[in-house]
CSV table of C-alpha atoms in Angstrom, one decimal:
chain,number,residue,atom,x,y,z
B,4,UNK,CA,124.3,123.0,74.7
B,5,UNK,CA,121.5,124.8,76.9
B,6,UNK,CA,122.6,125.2,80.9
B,7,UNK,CA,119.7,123.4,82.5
B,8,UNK,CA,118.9,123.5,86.7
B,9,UNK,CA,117.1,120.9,88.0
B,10,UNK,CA,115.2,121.9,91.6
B,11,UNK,CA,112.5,120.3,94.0
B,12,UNK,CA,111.3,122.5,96.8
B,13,UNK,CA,108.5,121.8,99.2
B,14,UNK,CA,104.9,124.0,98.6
B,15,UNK,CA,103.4,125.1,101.4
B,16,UNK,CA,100.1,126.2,99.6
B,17,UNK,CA,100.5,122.5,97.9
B,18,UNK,CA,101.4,120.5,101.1
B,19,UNK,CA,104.3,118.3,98.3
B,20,UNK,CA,107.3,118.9,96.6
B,21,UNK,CA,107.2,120.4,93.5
B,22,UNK,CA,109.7,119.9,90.8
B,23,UNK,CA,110.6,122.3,87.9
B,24,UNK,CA,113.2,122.8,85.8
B,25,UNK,CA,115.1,126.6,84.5
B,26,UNK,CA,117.0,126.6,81.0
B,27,UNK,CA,119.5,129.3,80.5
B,28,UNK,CA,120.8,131.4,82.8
B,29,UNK,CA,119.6,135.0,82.0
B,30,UNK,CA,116.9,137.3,79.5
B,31,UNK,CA,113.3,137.2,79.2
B,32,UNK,CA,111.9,135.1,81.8
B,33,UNK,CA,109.5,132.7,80.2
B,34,UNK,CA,107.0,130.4,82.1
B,35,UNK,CA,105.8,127.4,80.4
B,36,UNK,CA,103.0,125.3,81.8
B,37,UNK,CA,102.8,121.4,80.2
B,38,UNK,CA,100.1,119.8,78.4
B,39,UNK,CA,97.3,117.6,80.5
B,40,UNK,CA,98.7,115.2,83.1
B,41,UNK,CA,102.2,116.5,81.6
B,42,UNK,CA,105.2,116.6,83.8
B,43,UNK,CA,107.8,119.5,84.0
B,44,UNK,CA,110.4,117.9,81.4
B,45,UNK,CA,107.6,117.0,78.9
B,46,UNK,CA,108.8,120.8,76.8
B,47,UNK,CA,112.2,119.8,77.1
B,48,UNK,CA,111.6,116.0,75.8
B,49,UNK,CA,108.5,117.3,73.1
B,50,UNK,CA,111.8,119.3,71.8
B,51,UNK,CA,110.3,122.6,72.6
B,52,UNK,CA,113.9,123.7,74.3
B,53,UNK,CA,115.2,122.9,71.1
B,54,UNK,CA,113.9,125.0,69.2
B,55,UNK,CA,114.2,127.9,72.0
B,56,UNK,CA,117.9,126.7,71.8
B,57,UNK,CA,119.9,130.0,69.7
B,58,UNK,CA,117.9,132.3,71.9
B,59,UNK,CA,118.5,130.6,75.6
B,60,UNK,CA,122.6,130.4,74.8
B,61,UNK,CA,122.3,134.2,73.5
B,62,UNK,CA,121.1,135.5,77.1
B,63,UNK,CA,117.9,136.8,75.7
B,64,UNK,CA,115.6,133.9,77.3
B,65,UNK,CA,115.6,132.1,80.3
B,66,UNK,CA,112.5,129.2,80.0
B,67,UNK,CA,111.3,127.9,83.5
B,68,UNK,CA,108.9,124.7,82.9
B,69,UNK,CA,106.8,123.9,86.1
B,70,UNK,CA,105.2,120.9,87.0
B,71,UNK,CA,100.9,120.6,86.8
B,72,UNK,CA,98.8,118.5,89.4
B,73,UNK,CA,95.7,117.5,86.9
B,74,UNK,CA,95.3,114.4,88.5
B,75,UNK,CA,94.4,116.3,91.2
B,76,UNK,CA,91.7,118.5,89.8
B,77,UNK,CA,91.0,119.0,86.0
B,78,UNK,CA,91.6,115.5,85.4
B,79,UNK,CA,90.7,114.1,88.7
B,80,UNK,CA,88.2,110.9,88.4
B,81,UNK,CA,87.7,110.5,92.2
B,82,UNK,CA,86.9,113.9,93.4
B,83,UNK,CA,84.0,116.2,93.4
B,84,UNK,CA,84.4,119.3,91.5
B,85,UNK,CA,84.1,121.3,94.7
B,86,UNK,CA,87.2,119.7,96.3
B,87,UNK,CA,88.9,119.7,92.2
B,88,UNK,CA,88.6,123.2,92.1
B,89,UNK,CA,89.8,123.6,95.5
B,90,UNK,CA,92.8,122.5,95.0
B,91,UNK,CA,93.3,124.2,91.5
B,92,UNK,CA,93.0,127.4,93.8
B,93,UNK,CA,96.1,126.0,96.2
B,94,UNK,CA,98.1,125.3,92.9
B,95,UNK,CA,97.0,128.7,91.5
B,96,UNK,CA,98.6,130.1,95.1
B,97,UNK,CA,101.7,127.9,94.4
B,98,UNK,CA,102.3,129.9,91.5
B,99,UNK,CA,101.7,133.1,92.0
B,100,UNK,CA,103.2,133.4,95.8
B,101,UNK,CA,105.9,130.8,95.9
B,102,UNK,CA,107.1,130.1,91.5
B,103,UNK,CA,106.7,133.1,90.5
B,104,UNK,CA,107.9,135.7,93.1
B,105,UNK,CA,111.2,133.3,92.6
B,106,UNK,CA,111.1,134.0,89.2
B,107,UNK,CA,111.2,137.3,89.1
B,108,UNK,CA,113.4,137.5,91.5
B,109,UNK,CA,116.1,135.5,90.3
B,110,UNK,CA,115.4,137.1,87.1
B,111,UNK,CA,116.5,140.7,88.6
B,112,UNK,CA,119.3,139.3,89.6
B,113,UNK,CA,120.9,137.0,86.7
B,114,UNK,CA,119.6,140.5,84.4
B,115,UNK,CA,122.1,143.0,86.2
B,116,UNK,CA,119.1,144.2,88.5
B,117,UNK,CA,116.8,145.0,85.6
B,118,UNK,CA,113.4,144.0,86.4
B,119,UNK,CA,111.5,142.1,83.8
B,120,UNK,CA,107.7,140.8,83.5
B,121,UNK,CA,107.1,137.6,82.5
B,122,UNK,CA,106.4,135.7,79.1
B,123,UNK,CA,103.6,132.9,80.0
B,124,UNK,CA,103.3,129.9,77.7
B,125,UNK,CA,102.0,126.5,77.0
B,126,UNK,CA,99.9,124.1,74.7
B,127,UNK,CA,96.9,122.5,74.9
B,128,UNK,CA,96.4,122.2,78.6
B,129,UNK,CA,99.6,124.3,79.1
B,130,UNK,CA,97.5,127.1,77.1
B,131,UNK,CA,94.4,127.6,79.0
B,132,UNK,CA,96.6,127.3,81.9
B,133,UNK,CA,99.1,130.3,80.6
B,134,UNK,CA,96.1,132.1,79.3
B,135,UNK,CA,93.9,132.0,82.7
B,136,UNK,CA,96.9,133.0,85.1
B,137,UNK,CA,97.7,135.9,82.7
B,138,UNK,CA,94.3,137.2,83.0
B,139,UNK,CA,93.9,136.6,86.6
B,140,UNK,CA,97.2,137.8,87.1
B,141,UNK,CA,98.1,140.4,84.4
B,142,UNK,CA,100.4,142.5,86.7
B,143,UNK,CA,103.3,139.5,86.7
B,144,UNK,CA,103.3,139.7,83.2
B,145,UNK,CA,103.8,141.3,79.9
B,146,UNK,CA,103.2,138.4,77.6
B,147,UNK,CA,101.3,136.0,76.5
B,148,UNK,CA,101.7,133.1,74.2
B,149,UNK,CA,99.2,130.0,74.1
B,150,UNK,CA,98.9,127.2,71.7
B,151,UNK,CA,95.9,125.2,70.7
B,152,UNK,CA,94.3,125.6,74.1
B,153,UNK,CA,90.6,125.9,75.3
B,154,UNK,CA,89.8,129.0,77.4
B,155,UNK,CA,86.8,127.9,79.4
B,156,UNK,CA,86.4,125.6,82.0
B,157,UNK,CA,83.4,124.0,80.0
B,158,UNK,CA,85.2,121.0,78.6
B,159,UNK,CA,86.4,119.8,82.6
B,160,UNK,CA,82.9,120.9,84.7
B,161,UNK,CA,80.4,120.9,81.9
B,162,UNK,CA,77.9,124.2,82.4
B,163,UNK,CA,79.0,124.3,86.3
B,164,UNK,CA,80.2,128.1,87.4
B,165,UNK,CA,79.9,128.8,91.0
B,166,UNK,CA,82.6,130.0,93.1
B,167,UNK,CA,86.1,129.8,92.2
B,168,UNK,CA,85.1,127.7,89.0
B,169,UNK,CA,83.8,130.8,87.2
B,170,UNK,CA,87.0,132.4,88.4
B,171,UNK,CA,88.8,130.3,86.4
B,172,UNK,CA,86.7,130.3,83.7
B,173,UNK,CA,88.3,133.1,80.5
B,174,UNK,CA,85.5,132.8,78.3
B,175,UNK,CA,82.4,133.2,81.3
B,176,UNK,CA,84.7,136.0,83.5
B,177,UNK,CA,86.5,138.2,81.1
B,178,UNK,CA,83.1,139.4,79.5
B,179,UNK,CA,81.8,141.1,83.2
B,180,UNK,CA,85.1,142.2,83.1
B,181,UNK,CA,85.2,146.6,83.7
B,182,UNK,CA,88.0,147.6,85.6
B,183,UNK,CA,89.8,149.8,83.5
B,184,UNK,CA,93.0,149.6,85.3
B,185,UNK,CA,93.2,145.6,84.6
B,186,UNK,CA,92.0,146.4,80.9
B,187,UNK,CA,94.8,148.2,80.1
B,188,UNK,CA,97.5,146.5,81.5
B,189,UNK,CA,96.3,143.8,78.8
B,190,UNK,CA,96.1,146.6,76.2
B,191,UNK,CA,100.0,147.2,76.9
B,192,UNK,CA,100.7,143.5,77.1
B,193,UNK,CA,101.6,141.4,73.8
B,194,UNK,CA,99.1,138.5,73.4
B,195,UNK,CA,99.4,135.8,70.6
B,196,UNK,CA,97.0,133.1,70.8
B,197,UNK,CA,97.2,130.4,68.2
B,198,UNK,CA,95.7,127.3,67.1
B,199,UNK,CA,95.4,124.7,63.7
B,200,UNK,CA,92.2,123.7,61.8
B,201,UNK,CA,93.5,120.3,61.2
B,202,UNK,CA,92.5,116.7,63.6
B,203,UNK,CA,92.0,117.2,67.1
B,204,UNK,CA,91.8,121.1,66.9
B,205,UNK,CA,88.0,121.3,66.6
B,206,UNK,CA,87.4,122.6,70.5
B,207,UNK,CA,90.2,124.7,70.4
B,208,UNK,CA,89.3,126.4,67.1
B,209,UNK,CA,85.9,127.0,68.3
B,210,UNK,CA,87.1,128.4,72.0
B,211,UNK,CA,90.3,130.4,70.3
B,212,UNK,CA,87.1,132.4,68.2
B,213,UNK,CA,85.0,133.3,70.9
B,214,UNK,CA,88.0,134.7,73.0
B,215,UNK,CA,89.1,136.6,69.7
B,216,UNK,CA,85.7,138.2,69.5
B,217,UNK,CA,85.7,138.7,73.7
B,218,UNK,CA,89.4,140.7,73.5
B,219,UNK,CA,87.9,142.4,70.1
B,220,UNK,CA,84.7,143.6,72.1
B,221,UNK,CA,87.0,144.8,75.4
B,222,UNK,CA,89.4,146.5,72.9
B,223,UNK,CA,92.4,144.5,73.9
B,224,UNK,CA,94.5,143.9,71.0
B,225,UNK,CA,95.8,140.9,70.2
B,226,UNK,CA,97.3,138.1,67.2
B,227,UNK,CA,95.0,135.7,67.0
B,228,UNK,CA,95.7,133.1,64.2
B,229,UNK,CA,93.8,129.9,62.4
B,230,UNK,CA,96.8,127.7,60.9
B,231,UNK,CA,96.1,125.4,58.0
B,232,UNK,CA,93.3,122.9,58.3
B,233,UNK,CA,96.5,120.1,58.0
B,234,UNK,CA,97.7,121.9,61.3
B,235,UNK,CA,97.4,118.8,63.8
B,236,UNK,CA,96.9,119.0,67.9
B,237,UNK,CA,100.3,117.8,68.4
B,238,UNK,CA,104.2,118.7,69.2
B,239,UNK,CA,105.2,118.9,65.1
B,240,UNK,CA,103.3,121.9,64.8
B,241,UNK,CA,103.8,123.5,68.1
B,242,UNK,CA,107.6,123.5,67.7
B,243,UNK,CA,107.1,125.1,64.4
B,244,UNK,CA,104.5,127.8,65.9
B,245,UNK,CA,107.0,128.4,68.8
B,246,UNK,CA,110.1,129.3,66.4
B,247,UNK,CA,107.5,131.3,64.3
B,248,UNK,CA,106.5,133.6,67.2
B,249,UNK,CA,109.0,133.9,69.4
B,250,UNK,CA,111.2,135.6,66.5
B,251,UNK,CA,108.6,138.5,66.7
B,252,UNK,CA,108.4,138.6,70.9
B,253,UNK,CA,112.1,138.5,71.7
């Protein structure tokens, strides 16, 4: 039986509770965002924790799943894509200066003072988040695993890019890219992206390609994979892909 905490704390960048969920209770902090609209239990019920089960109850991995607000901006059918991305950017500050400062330090803590960077993760949705906030972000982390996920903003604001929506935007800002200093801190990171050639997968097939060739041209490495074309856009395969990987990250 996995330890799970439950926990809803108040946002100051977000102006609302927040709700999230941490599994185990020391190791490898992971951070797992949830597919569109999806709620912070969504991995645990999809069975994800399941399969993250033998490492969580052996102290190597502690999985925090956080909670998205799509309905307020990718997703959002009432507002424009100014105020959308606006928002994005106050989530994007809830997780980098509220989650994930907790994170790590709780994570010093429950690991005998040893200070870890962080595994980010998700599918679908949950992937292009994990993926963006790793680039943005590279310093909090040391990890990255995404599953079947798009990594442009193209699919939510259509050929739109001003402002912060380029900023969030893999496939339009890692290109212009130079700093050398944030280039190599993803050259010492381990990144495996992943996605099937089966139904549903066509976007993310096409998107996964053009970031392989984008890390290839910046000299990043990185395990990018196709799975079969009977490799679906759904849970069935991601709990296999999860198992799969996180043998070779942990």
């Amino acid at each position: 039986m996995v330890s799970v905490q439950y926990r809803n704390e108040y946002s100051p960048a977000l102006g609302r509770d927040m709700e999230y969920k941490i599994y185990g209770d020391r190791g490898k902090p992971m951070l797992v965002f949830p597919t569109s609209l999806g709620r912070f239990y969504q991995y645990e019920d999809s069975g994800m924790i399941d399969e993250l089960a033998d490492w969580i109850n052996a102290g190597k991995l502690q999985v925090w799943t956080c909670d998205s607000i799509d309905e307020e901006t990718f997703f959002s059918s009432h507002w424009n894509i100014e105020d959308r991305i606006g928002r994005h950017e106050q989530y994007n500050a809830y997780i980098v200066h509220e989650l994930i400062p907790r994170i790590l330090h709780e994570s010093q803590h429950n690991n005998g003072g040893h200070e870890q960077k962080i595994l980010i993760s998700g599918c679908s949705m949950g992937a292009y988040y994990s993926s963006n906030f790793f680039f943005r972000h590279p310093h909090h982390f040391d990890t990255l695993l995404a599953l079947s996920g798009v990594y442009s903003v193209q699919h939510f604001f259509g050929d739109y890019r001003e402002g912060a929506v380029y900023y969030n935007s893999p496939l339009d800002y890692l290109p212009n890219l130079h700093d050398e200093l944030i280039l190599d801190q993803y050259r010492r990171s381990r990144i495996v992206i992943c996605c099937g050639q089966g139904a549903w997968e066509d976007e993310m097939r096409y998107e996964t390609g053009r970031l392989q060739q984008v890390l290839q041209d910046k000299h990043i490495p990185a395990r990018i994979e196709f799975w079969g074309h009977d490799v679906d856009h759904e849970w069935h395969w991601w709990r296999q892909q999860i198992r799969y990987y996180m043998s070779s990250l942990l």
